[in-house]
Amino acid sequence: MEIKQLQFFIEITRTGSFTSAAENLFITQPALSRTIKSLEDQLGTKLFVRTRKKLILTDAGRVLKKHALKIEEQLQQLDEEMDKMLMPKKGHIRIGLPTVTNSTFFSKLLASFHQEYPEVTFQLEEDGSKTIEQKIVNGLLDFGIVFLPDKNESIDYYTFINEKLKLVIPASHRFIGKQEVSLQELKEENFIMFNRDFELRSLVIAACKGIGFQPTIISETSQLDFIQEMVASNLGITLLPESICKDLTHDIQTISITNPTIRWSLALIWKTNGYMSQVEKEFIRFAKVKLSEASLP
């Protein structure tokens, strides 16, 4: 059985006519008929019942059609993947970025990659770690920067940040002047949190519960700027990674958290065992180098 025979067979099932199929395939009808007759002889069964008005697939024809369509789809995917492999400097990369990241650093990372591969385009989506991870598993994103994920056989990752969370308070807060506070001292505070799509929220709540209290959350959002504004307005306190605290612009102060300290790890993630173009493989190599350089003291 040849691929050409299956392609001719599929075209006949699509058009419902040997004549129309021959025209679309740019061959003569007798040549098409000979090809199908040869296919039927190989299979030892008829594929079509010819009536005056239309062609009807036999039971064998219906089985062949089901598998032939799958083979056609696989051939199309093969062509696409080969094209990508033959053009490793071209491509489109979809990346998920959480709100809780240093956007300036990642802009520089992408700009550096673009300098070496000017024909590569990027699609950036901002979301919470949980949503980003799920989109990668479902094939909706190629890469993500997320809070270090739980063990997931569908996800591979490279960790590049491991730091502590710090307390963020308004300028008029009672803790002003302190170098550090224990987590227990925040028991009566009002917390401003990211929403449920963000692993940072889960991390903070788990730490609080671990020492015996449920944090009082008075507001939640997906926007870092809004959290800063609410803290500056004396609506409550929040906990943020050290690297993010360095870029805070409002009239607020950060203080170290102790007993316990809360650690925050970020990772570049991608789908395990999924097809990966040459450009995507190169992006992983490139990002690992740049991210490791950025994490050095």
PDB file of C-alpha atoms in Angstrom:
ATOM      1  CA  MET A   1       0.000   0.000   0.000  1.00  0.00           C
ATOM      2  CA  GLU A   2       1.402   3.361  -1.055  1.00  0.00           C
ATOM      3  CA  ILE A   3       0.802   6.807   0.424  1.00  0.00           C
ATOM      4  CA  LYS A   4      -0.291   8.030  -3.023  1.00  0.00           C
ATOM      5  CA  GLN A   5      -3.036   5.407  -3.100  1.00  0.00           C
ATOM      6  CA  LEU A   6      -4.354   6.565   0.283  1.00  0.00           C
ATOM      7  CA  GLN A   7      -4.246  10.219  -0.801  1.00  0.00           C
ATOM      8  CA  PHE A   8      -6.238   9.387  -3.948  1.00  0.00           C
ATOM      9  CA  PHE A   9      -8.728   7.348  -1.899  1.00  0.00           C
ATOM     10  CA  ILE A  10      -9.224  10.202   0.605  1.00  0.00           C
ATOM     11  CA  GLU A  11      -9.844  12.709  -2.189  1.00  0.00           C
ATOM     12  CA  ILE A  12     -12.555  10.476  -3.676  1.00  0.00           C
ATOM     13  CA  THR A  13     -14.290  10.212  -0.285  1.00  0.00           C
ATOM     14  CA  ARG A  14     -14.153  13.999   0.063  1.00  0.00           C
ATOM     15  CA  THR A  15     -15.592  14.777  -3.349  1.00  0.00           C
ATOM     16  CA  GLY A  16     -17.874  11.753  -3.635  1.00  0.00           C
ATOM     17  CA  SER A  17     -16.869  11.436  -7.287  1.00  0.00           C
ATOM     18  CA  PHE A  18     -14.067   9.886  -9.310  1.00  0.00           C
ATOM     19  CA  THR A  19     -14.415  12.670 -11.866  1.00  0.00           C
ATOM     20  CA  SER A  20     -14.119  15.534  -9.355  1.00  0.00           C
ATOM     21  CA  ALA A  21     -11.313  13.797  -7.472  1.00  0.00           C
ATOM     22  CA  ALA A  22      -9.341  13.302 -10.701  1.00  0.00           C
ATOM     23  CA  GLU A  23      -9.704  17.006 -11.519  1.00  0.00           C
ATOM     24  CA  ASN A  24      -8.492  18.038  -8.066  1.00  0.00           C
ATOM     25  CA  LEU A  25      -5.552  15.631  -8.277  1.00  0.00           C
ATOM     26  CA  PHE A  26      -4.663  16.754 -11.827  1.00  0.00           C
ATOM     27  CA  ILE A  27      -4.767  13.224 -13.227  1.00  0.00           C
ATOM     28  CA  THR A  28      -7.083  11.457 -15.643  1.00  0.00           C
ATOM     29  CA  GLN A  29     -10.091   9.543 -14.399  1.00  0.00           C
ATOM     30  CA  PRO A  30      -8.864   6.235 -15.889  1.00  0.00           C
ATOM     31  CA  ALA A  31      -5.535   6.669 -14.067  1.00  0.00           C
ATOM     32  CA  LEU A  32      -7.395   7.278 -10.795  1.00  0.00           C
ATOM     33  CA  SER A  33      -9.611   4.261 -11.367  1.00  0.00           C
ATOM     34  CA  ARG A  34      -6.565   2.042 -12.004  1.00  0.00           C
ATOM     35  CA  THR A  35      -4.940   3.255  -8.761  1.00  0.00           C
ATOM     36  CA  ILE A  36      -8.060   2.457  -6.693  1.00  0.00           C
ATOM     37  CA  LYS A  37      -8.461  -0.920  -8.444  1.00  0.00           C
ATOM     38  CA  SER A  38      -4.850  -1.735  -7.534  1.00  0.00           C
ATOM     39  CA  LEU A  39      -5.539  -0.739  -3.906  1.00  0.00           C
ATOM     40  CA  GLU A  40      -8.657  -2.931  -3.791  1.00  0.00           C
ATOM     41  CA  ASP A  41      -6.683  -5.856  -5.219  1.00  0.00           C
ATOM     42  CA  GLN A  42      -4.013  -5.449  -2.530  1.00  0.00           C
ATOM     43  CA  LEU A  43      -6.649  -5.362   0.216  1.00  0.00           C
ATOM     44  CA  GLY A  44      -8.700  -8.153  -1.337  1.00  0.00           C
ATOM     45  CA  THR A  45     -11.977  -6.264  -1.039  1.00  0.00           C
ATOM     46  CA  LYS A  46     -14.067  -3.572  -2.669  1.00  0.00           C
ATOM     47  CA  LEU A  47     -13.912  -0.066  -1.217  1.00  0.00           C
ATOM     48  CA  PHE A  48     -16.829   1.554  -3.039  1.00  0.00           C
ATOM     49  CA  VAL A  49     -20.303   0.579  -4.181  1.00  0.00           C
ATOM     50  CA  ARG A  50     -21.003   2.507  -7.397  1.00  0.00           C
ATOM     51  CA  THR A  51     -24.629   3.545  -7.946  1.00  0.00           C
ATOM     52  CA  ARG A  52     -26.079   5.838 -10.593  1.00  0.00           C
ATOM     53  CA  LYS A  53     -26.346   8.767  -8.191  1.00  0.00           C
ATOM     54  CA  LYS A  54     -23.375   8.449  -5.843  1.00  0.00           C
ATOM     55  CA  LEU A  55     -20.493   6.446  -4.462  1.00  0.00           C
ATOM     56  CA  ILE A  56     -21.075   4.534  -1.244  1.00  0.00           C
ATOM     57  CA  LEU A  57     -18.253   3.302   0.967  1.00  0.00           C
ATOM     58  CA  THR A  58     -18.283  -0.379   1.811  1.00  0.00           C
ATOM     59  CA  ASP A  59     -17.569  -1.530   5.364  1.00  0.00           C
ATOM     60  CA  ALA A  60     -13.942  -2.001   4.367  1.00  0.00           C
ATOM     61  CA  GLY A  61     -13.963   1.452   2.785  1.00  0.00           C
ATOM     62  CA  ARG A  62     -15.161   3.040   6.023  1.00  0.00           C
ATOM     63  CA  VAL A  63     -12.418   1.293   8.013  1.00  0.00           C
ATOM     64  CA  LEU A  64      -9.769   2.392   5.511  1.00  0.00           C
ATOM     65  CA  LYS A  65     -11.065   5.977   5.554  1.00  0.00           C
ATOM     66  CA  LYS A  66     -10.770   6.179   9.354  1.00  0.00           C
ATOM     67  CA  HIS A  67      -7.132   5.082   9.310  1.00  0.00           C
ATOM     68  CA  ALA A  68      -6.217   6.934   6.119  1.00  0.00           C
ATOM     69  CA  LEU A  69      -7.324  10.246   7.689  1.00  0.00           C
ATOM     70  CA  LYS A  70      -5.104   9.567  10.690  1.00  0.00           C
ATOM     71  CA  ILE A  71      -2.168   8.816   8.403  1.00  0.00           C
ATOM     72  CA  GLU A  72      -2.842  12.029   6.464  1.00  0.00           C
ATOM     73  CA  GLU A  73      -2.803  14.041   9.721  1.00  0.00           C
ATOM     74  CA  GLN A  74       0.479  12.411  10.759  1.00  0.00           C
ATOM     75  CA  LEU A  75       2.029  13.260   7.395  1.00  0.00           C
ATOM     76  CA  GLN A  76       0.976  16.889   7.780  1.00  0.00           C
ATOM     77  CA  GLN A  77       2.548  17.023  11.251  1.00  0.00           C
ATOM     78  CA  LEU A  78       5.700  15.427   9.835  1.00  0.00           C
ATOM     79  CA  ASP A  79       5.923  18.113   7.162  1.00  0.00           C
ATOM     80  CA  GLU A  80       5.466  20.881   9.752  1.00  0.00           C
ATOM     81  CA  GLU A  81       8.088  19.473  12.097  1.00  0.00           C
ATOM     82  CA  MET A  82      10.567  18.954   9.290  1.00  0.00           C
ATOM     83  CA  ASP A  83      10.033  22.546   8.186  1.00  0.00           C
ATOM     84  CA  LYS A  84      10.791  23.737  11.703  1.00  0.00           C
ATOM     85  CA  MET A  85      13.910  21.596  11.868  1.00  0.00           C
ATOM     86  CA  LEU A  86      15.175  22.876   8.538  1.00  0.00           C
ATOM     87  CA  MET A  87      14.627  26.483   9.631  1.00  0.00           C
ATOM     88  CA  PRO A  88      15.982  26.519  13.211  1.00  0.00           C
ATOM     89  CA  LYS A  89      16.331  30.302  13.272  1.00  0.00           C
ATOM     90  CA  LYS A  90      12.651  30.929  12.665  1.00  0.00           C
ATOM     91  CA  GLY A  91       9.760  30.284  14.984  1.00  0.00           C
ATOM     92  CA  HIS A  92       7.145  31.564  17.404  1.00  0.00           C
ATOM     93  CA  ILE A  93       7.529  31.067  21.166  1.00  0.00           C
ATOM     94  CA  ARG A  94       4.618  31.390  23.595  1.00  0.00           C
ATOM     95  CA  ILE A  95       5.665  32.251  27.154  1.00  0.00           C
ATOM     96  CA  GLY A  96       3.606  32.637  30.319  1.00  0.00           C
ATOM     97  CA  LEU A  97       4.866  35.161  32.877  1.00  0.00           C
ATOM     98  CA  PRO A  98       3.400  35.644  36.363  1.00  0.00           C
ATOM     99  CA  THR A  99       2.752  39.114  37.745  1.00  0.00           C
ATOM    100  CA  VAL A 100       5.226  38.370  40.540  1.00  0.00           C
ATOM    101  CA  THR A 101       8.397  38.654  38.444  1.00  0.00           C
ATOM    102  CA  ASN A 102      10.982  41.219  37.525  1.00  0.00           C
ATOM    103  CA  SER A 103       9.582  42.209  34.117  1.00  0.00           C
ATOM    104  CA  THR A 104      12.645  44.302  33.250  1.00  0.00           C
ATOM    105  CA  PHE A 105      14.944  41.299  33.563  1.00  0.00           C
ATOM    106  CA  PHE A 106      12.795  39.093  31.324  1.00  0.00           C
ATOM    107  CA  SER A 107      12.488  41.869  28.768  1.00  0.00           C
ATOM    108  CA  LYS A 108      16.289  41.900  28.593  1.00  0.00           C
ATOM    109  CA  LEU A 109      16.390  38.102  28.302  1.00  0.00           C
ATOM    110  CA  LEU A 110      14.002  38.129  25.335  1.00  0.00           C
ATOM    111  CA  ALA A 111      15.772  41.078  23.746  1.00  0.00           C
ATOM    112  CA  SER A 112      19.117  39.234  23.962  1.00  0.00           C
ATOM    113  CA  PHE A 113      17.603  36.136  22.366  1.00  0.00           C
ATOM    114  CA  HIS A 114      16.002  38.246  19.649  1.00  0.00           C
ATOM    115  CA  GLN A 115      19.381  39.756  18.777  1.00  0.00           C
ATOM    116  CA  GLU A 116      20.713  36.305  17.944  1.00  0.00           C
ATOM    117  CA  TYR A 117      17.484  35.073  16.346  1.00  0.00           C
ATOM    118  CA  PRO A 118      15.787  38.142  14.828  1.00  0.00           C
ATOM    119  CA  GLU A 119      13.181  36.059  12.979  1.00  0.00           C
ATOM    120  CA  VAL A 120      11.816  34.499  16.159  1.00  0.00           C
ATOM    121  CA  THR A 121       8.622  36.110  17.470  1.00  0.00           C
ATOM    122  CA  PHE A 122       7.212  35.993  21.005  1.00  0.00           C
ATOM    123  CA  GLN A 123       3.750  35.821  22.496  1.00  0.00           C
ATOM    124  CA  LEU A 124       3.672  36.791  26.183  1.00  0.00           C
ATOM    125  CA  GLU A 125       0.795  36.032  28.519  1.00  0.00           C
ATOM    126  CA  GLU A 126       0.607  37.263  32.110  1.00  0.00           C
ATOM    127  CA  ASP A 127      -1.155  34.957  34.545  1.00  0.00           C
ATOM    128  CA  GLY A 128      -0.800  33.024  37.784  1.00  0.00           C
ATOM    129  CA  SER A 129       1.603  30.085  38.130  1.00  0.00           C
ATOM    130  CA  LYS A 130      -1.176  27.494  38.335  1.00  0.00           C
ATOM    131  CA  THR A 131      -2.835  28.704  35.148  1.00  0.00           C
ATOM    132  CA  ILE A 132       0.478  28.941  33.280  1.00  0.00           C
ATOM    133  CA  GLU A 133       1.419  25.384  34.253  1.00  0.00           C
ATOM    134  CA  GLN A 134      -1.951  24.056  33.084  1.00  0.00           C
ATOM    135  CA  LYS A 135      -1.679  25.878  29.752  1.00  0.00           C
ATOM    136  CA  ILE A 136       1.724  24.289  29.132  1.00  0.00           C
ATOM    137  CA  VAL A 137       0.360  20.814  29.882  1.00  0.00           C
ATOM    138  CA  ASN A 138      -2.510  21.500  27.444  1.00  0.00           C
ATOM    139  CA  GLY A 139      -0.167  22.780  24.740  1.00  0.00           C
ATOM    140  CA  LEU A 140      -1.408  26.374  24.875  1.00  0.00           C
ATOM    141  CA  LEU A 141       2.001  27.745  25.945  1.00  0.00           C
ATOM    142  CA  ASP A 142       5.549  26.588  25.186  1.00  0.00           C
ATOM    143  CA  PHE A 143       7.295  27.922  28.295  1.00  0.00           C
ATOM    144  CA  GLY A 144       6.436  29.528  31.605  1.00  0.00           C
ATOM    145  CA  ILE A 145       8.096  31.246  34.523  1.00  0.00           C
ATOM    146  CA  VAL A 146       6.383  29.943  37.652  1.00  0.00           C
ATOM    147  CA  PHE A 147       6.741  29.250  41.346  1.00  0.00           C
ATOM    148  CA  LEU A 148       8.627  25.947  41.540  1.00  0.00           C
ATOM    149  CA  PRO A 149       5.933  23.406  40.624  1.00  0.00           C
ATOM    150  CA  ASP A 150       4.995  20.313  42.591  1.00  0.00           C
ATOM    151  CA  LYS A 151       6.203  17.028  41.114  1.00  0.00           C
ATOM    152  CA  ASN A 152       4.440  16.684  37.773  1.00  0.00           C
ATOM    153  CA  GLU A 153       5.515  14.086  35.207  1.00  0.00           C
ATOM    154  CA  SER A 154       4.149  16.324  32.440  1.00  0.00           C
ATOM    155  CA  ILE A 155       6.429  19.250  33.356  1.00  0.00           C
ATOM    156  CA  ASP A 156      10.201  19.683  33.177  1.00  0.00           C
ATOM    157  CA  TYR A 157      11.879  22.711  34.753  1.00  0.00           C
ATOM    158  CA  TYR A 158      15.019  24.690  35.509  1.00  0.00           C
ATOM    159  CA  THR A 159      15.158  26.505  38.865  1.00  0.00           C
ATOM    160  CA  PHE A 160      16.953  29.854  38.789  1.00  0.00           C
ATOM    161  CA  ILE A 161      15.748  31.853  41.810  1.00  0.00           C
ATOM    162  CA  ASN A 162      15.636  30.775  45.435  1.00  0.00           C
ATOM    163  CA  GLU A 163      14.984  33.663  47.812  1.00  0.00           C
ATOM    164  CA  LYS A 164      12.994  34.724  50.865  1.00  0.00           C
ATOM    165  CA  LEU A 165       9.691  36.530  51.142  1.00  0.00           C
ATOM    166  CA  LYS A 166       9.705  39.896  52.911  1.00  0.00           C
ATOM    167  CA  LEU A 167       6.990  41.779  54.750  1.00  0.00           C
ATOM    168  CA  VAL A 168       5.754  44.899  52.949  1.00  0.00           C
ATOM    169  CA  ILE A 169       4.155  47.594  55.140  1.00  0.00           C
ATOM    170  CA  PRO A 170       2.968  51.209  54.748  1.00  0.00           C
ATOM    171  CA  ALA A 171       5.096  54.105  56.045  1.00  0.00           C
ATOM    172  CA  SER A 172       2.754  54.632  59.034  1.00  0.00           C
ATOM    173  CA  HIS A 173       2.782  51.004  60.230  1.00  0.00           C
ATOM    174  CA  ARG A 174       3.612  50.072  63.830  1.00  0.00           C
ATOM    175  CA  PHE A 175       6.529  47.902  62.619  1.00  0.00           C
ATOM    176  CA  ILE A 176       8.391  50.817  61.046  1.00  0.00           C
ATOM    177  CA  GLY A 177      11.972  50.852  62.314  1.00  0.00           C
ATOM    178  CA  LYS A 178      12.154  47.097  62.925  1.00  0.00           C
ATOM    179  CA  GLN A 179      14.733  45.023  61.065  1.00  0.00           C
ATOM    180  CA  GLU A 180      12.729  41.822  61.292  1.00  0.00           C
ATOM    181  CA  VAL A 181       9.453  40.429  62.653  1.00  0.00           C
ATOM    182  CA  SER A 182       8.267  36.898  63.278  1.00  0.00           C
ATOM    183  CA  LEU A 183       5.434  35.499  61.197  1.00  0.00           C
ATOM    184  CA  GLN A 184       3.413  35.033  64.383  1.00  0.00           C
ATOM    185  CA  GLU A 185       3.414  38.815  64.903  1.00  0.00           C
ATOM    186  CA  LEU A 186       1.291  39.150  61.740  1.00  0.00           C
ATOM    187  CA  LYS A 187      -1.579  37.177  63.243  1.00  0.00           C
ATOM    188  CA  GLU A 188      -3.760  40.255  63.772  1.00  0.00           C
ATOM    189  CA  GLU A 189      -2.802  41.985  60.495  1.00  0.00           C
ATOM    190  CA  ASN A 190      -4.995  42.411  57.439  1.00  0.00           C
ATOM    191  CA  PHE A 191      -3.421  40.728  54.411  1.00  0.00           C
ATOM    192  CA  ILE A 192      -3.563  41.880  50.801  1.00  0.00           C
ATOM    193  CA  MET A 193      -3.014  38.864  48.565  1.00  0.00           C
ATOM    194  CA  PHE A 194      -2.769  37.763  44.976  1.00  0.00           C
ATOM    195  CA  ASN A 195      -5.796  35.771  43.863  1.00  0.00           C
ATOM    196  CA  ARG A 196      -6.158  31.977  43.865  1.00  0.00           C
ATOM    197  CA  ASP A 197      -4.353  31.525  40.533  1.00  0.00           C
ATOM    198  CA  PHE A 198      -1.066  32.486  42.197  1.00  0.00           C
ATOM    199  CA  GLU A 199       1.127  30.013  44.078  1.00  0.00           C
ATOM    200  CA  LEU A 200       2.469  32.882  46.209  1.00  0.00           C
ATOM    201  CA  ARG A 201      -0.920  33.096  47.901  1.00  0.00           C
ATOM    202  CA  SER A 202      -0.891  29.358  48.690  1.00  0.00           C
ATOM    203  CA  LEU A 203       2.676  29.611  50.003  1.00  0.00           C
ATOM    204  CA  VAL A 204       1.833  32.415  52.442  1.00  0.00           C
ATOM    205  CA  ILE A 205      -1.387  30.809  53.670  1.00  0.00           C
ATOM    206  CA  ALA A 206       0.375  27.461  54.235  1.00  0.00           C
ATOM    207  CA  ALA A 207       3.139  29.153  56.247  1.00  0.00           C
ATOM    208  CA  CYS A 208       0.598  30.962  58.439  1.00  0.00           C
ATOM    209  CA  LYS A 209      -1.440  27.822  59.032  1.00  0.00           C
ATOM    210  CA  GLY A 210       1.778  26.004  59.858  1.00  0.00           C
ATOM    211  CA  ILE A 211       2.258  28.169  62.960  1.00  0.00           C
ATOM    212  CA  GLY A 212      -1.385  28.135  63.976  1.00  0.00           C
ATOM    213  CA  PHE A 213      -3.366  30.957  62.374  1.00  0.00           C
ATOM    214  CA  GLN A 214      -5.452  31.662  59.316  1.00  0.00           C
ATOM    215  CA  PRO A 215      -4.472  35.008  57.736  1.00  0.00           C
ATOM    216  CA  THR A 216      -7.228  37.594  57.413  1.00  0.00           C
ATOM    217  CA  ILE A 217      -7.430  38.481  53.718  1.00  0.00           C
ATOM    218  CA  ILE A 218      -9.219  41.766  53.111  1.00  0.00           C
ATOM    219  CA  SER A 219      -8.419  42.137  49.424  1.00  0.00           C
ATOM    220  CA  GLU A 220      -7.050  40.055  46.567  1.00  0.00           C
ATOM    221  CA  THR A 221      -6.048  40.895  43.002  1.00  0.00           C
ATOM    222  CA  SER A 222      -3.935  39.698  40.083  1.00  0.00           C
ATOM    223  CA  GLN A 223      -2.064  43.024  39.777  1.00  0.00           C
ATOM    224  CA  LEU A 224       1.162  43.789  41.630  1.00  0.00           C
ATOM    225  CA  ASP A 225       0.736  47.558  41.185  1.00  0.00           C
ATOM    226  CA  PHE A 226      -2.681  47.415  42.844  1.00  0.00           C
ATOM    227  CA  ILE A 227      -1.234  45.495  45.808  1.00  0.00           C
ATOM    228  CA  GLN A 228       1.456  48.157  46.251  1.00  0.00           C
ATOM    229  CA  GLU A 229      -1.124  50.937  46.141  1.00  0.00           C
ATOM    230  CA  MET A 230      -3.349  49.272  48.731  1.00  0.00           C
ATOM    231  CA  VAL A 231      -0.414  48.712  51.084  1.00  0.00           C
ATOM    232  CA  ALA A 232       0.723  52.333  50.636  1.00  0.00           C
ATOM    233  CA  SER A 233      -2.839  53.436  51.427  1.00  0.00           C
ATOM    234  CA  ASN A 234      -2.651  51.616  54.774  1.00  0.00           C
ATOM    235  CA  LEU A 235      -5.295  49.022  53.885  1.00  0.00           C
ATOM    236  CA  GLY A 236      -3.125  46.118  54.946  1.00  0.00           C
ATOM    237  CA  ILE A 237       0.212  44.327  54.598  1.00  0.00           C
ATOM    238  CA  THR A 238       1.553  41.804  52.100  1.00  0.00           C
ATOM    239  CA  LEU A 239       4.473  39.430  51.611  1.00  0.00           C
ATOM    240  CA  LEU A 240       6.545  39.555  48.414  1.00  0.00           C
ATOM    241  CA  PRO A 241       9.790  38.002  47.099  1.00  0.00           C
ATOM    242  CA  GLU A 242      13.021  39.887  47.790  1.00  0.00           C
ATOM    243  CA  SER A 243      13.700  40.571  44.101  1.00  0.00           C
ATOM    244  CA  ILE A 244      10.281  42.195  43.692  1.00  0.00           C
ATOM    245  CA  CYS A 245      10.700  44.289  46.847  1.00  0.00           C
ATOM    246  CA  LYS A 246      13.781  45.941  45.311  1.00  0.00           C
ATOM    247  CA  ASP A 247      11.589  47.465  42.596  1.00  0.00           C
ATOM    248  CA  LEU A 248       8.754  48.760  44.776  1.00  0.00           C
ATOM    249  CA  THR A 249       8.089  52.421  44.067  1.00  0.00           C
ATOM    250  CA  HIS A 250       5.470  53.502  46.588  1.00  0.00           C
ATOM    251  CA  ASP A 251       6.064  54.990  50.049  1.00  0.00           C
ATOM    252  CA  ILE A 252       6.330  51.593  51.714  1.00  0.00           C
ATOM    253  CA  GLN A 253       8.951  49.632  53.640  1.00  0.00           C
ATOM    254  CA  THR A 254      10.097  46.016  53.643  1.00  0.00           C
ATOM    255  CA  ILE A 255      11.110  43.955  56.674  1.00  0.00           C
ATOM    256  CA  SER A 256      12.599  40.475  56.983  1.00  0.00           C
ATOM    257  CA  ILE A 257      10.324  37.661  58.167  1.00  0.00           C
ATOM    258  CA  THR A 258      11.598  35.104  60.697  1.00  0.00           C
ATOM    259  CA  ASN A 259      10.300  32.076  62.593  1.00  0.00           C
ATOM    260  CA  PRO A 260       9.834  30.772  59.981  1.00  0.00           C
ATOM    261  CA  THR A 261      11.413  32.357  56.946  1.00  0.00           C
ATOM    262  CA  ILE A 262       9.387  31.653  53.808  1.00  0.00           C
ATOM    263  CA  ARG A 263      11.373  30.657  50.752  1.00  0.00           C
ATOM    264  CA  TRP A 264      10.327  31.427  47.194  1.00  0.00           C
ATOM    265  CA  SER A 265      11.703  29.552  44.168  1.00  0.00           C
ATOM    266  CA  LEU A 266      11.092  30.380  40.523  1.00  0.00           C
ATOM    267  CA  ALA A 267      11.595  28.029  37.591  1.00  0.00           C
ATOM    268  CA  LEU A 268      11.463  28.027  33.814  1.00  0.00           C
ATOM    269  CA  ILE A 269       9.086  25.191  32.854  1.00  0.00           C
ATOM    270  CA  TRP A 270       8.144  23.356  29.661  1.00  0.00           C
ATOM    271  CA  LYS A 271       6.213  20.245  28.707  1.00  0.00           C
ATOM    272  CA  THR A 272       7.991  16.937  29.174  1.00  0.00           C
ATOM    273  CA  ASN A 273       8.241  14.638  26.135  1.00  0.00           C
ATOM    274  CA  GLY A 274       6.377  17.070  23.880  1.00  0.00           C
ATOM    275  CA  TYR A 275       7.658  17.884  20.407  1.00  0.00           C
ATOM    276  CA  MET A 276      10.173  20.710  20.602  1.00  0.00           C
ATOM    277  CA  SER A 277      11.457  22.718  17.637  1.00  0.00           C
ATOM    278  CA  GLN A 278      15.126  23.604  17.247  1.00  0.00           C
ATOM    279  CA  VAL A 279      14.322  27.189  18.230  1.00  0.00           C
ATOM    280  CA  GLU A 280      12.616  26.039  21.437  1.00  0.00           C
ATOM    281  CA  LYS A 281      15.574  23.810  22.318  1.00  0.00           C
ATOM    282  CA  GLU A 282      17.904  26.737  21.709  1.00  0.00           C
ATOM    283  CA  PHE A 283      15.730  28.995  23.875  1.00  0.00           C
ATOM    284  CA  ILE A 284      16.097  26.572  26.811  1.00  0.00           C
ATOM    285  CA  ARG A 285      19.885  26.487  26.396  1.00  0.00           C
ATOM    286  CA  PHE A 286      20.075  30.274  26.027  1.00  0.00           C
ATOM    287  CA  ALA A 287      17.744  30.970  28.969  1.00  0.00           C
ATOM    288  CA  LYS A 288      19.647  28.616  31.293  1.00  0.00           C
ATOM    289  CA  VAL A 289      22.878  30.491  30.594  1.00  0.00           C
ATOM    290  CA  LYS A 290      21.342  33.951  31.098  1.00  0.00           C
ATOM    291  CA  LEU A 291      19.302  32.942  34.139  1.00  0.00           C
ATOM    292  CA  SER A 292      22.291  31.328  35.830  1.00  0.00           C
ATOM    293  CA  GLU A 293      24.347  34.470  35.198  1.00  0.00           C
ATOM    294  CA  ALA A 294      21.593  36.645  36.673  1.00  0.00           C
ATOM    295  CA  SER A 295      21.354  34.512  39.827  1.00  0.00           C
ATOM    296  CA  LEU A 296      25.066  34.835  40.619  1.00  0.00           C
ATOM    297  CA  PRO A 297      25.882  37.176  43.549  1.00  0.00           C
TER     298      PRO A 297
END
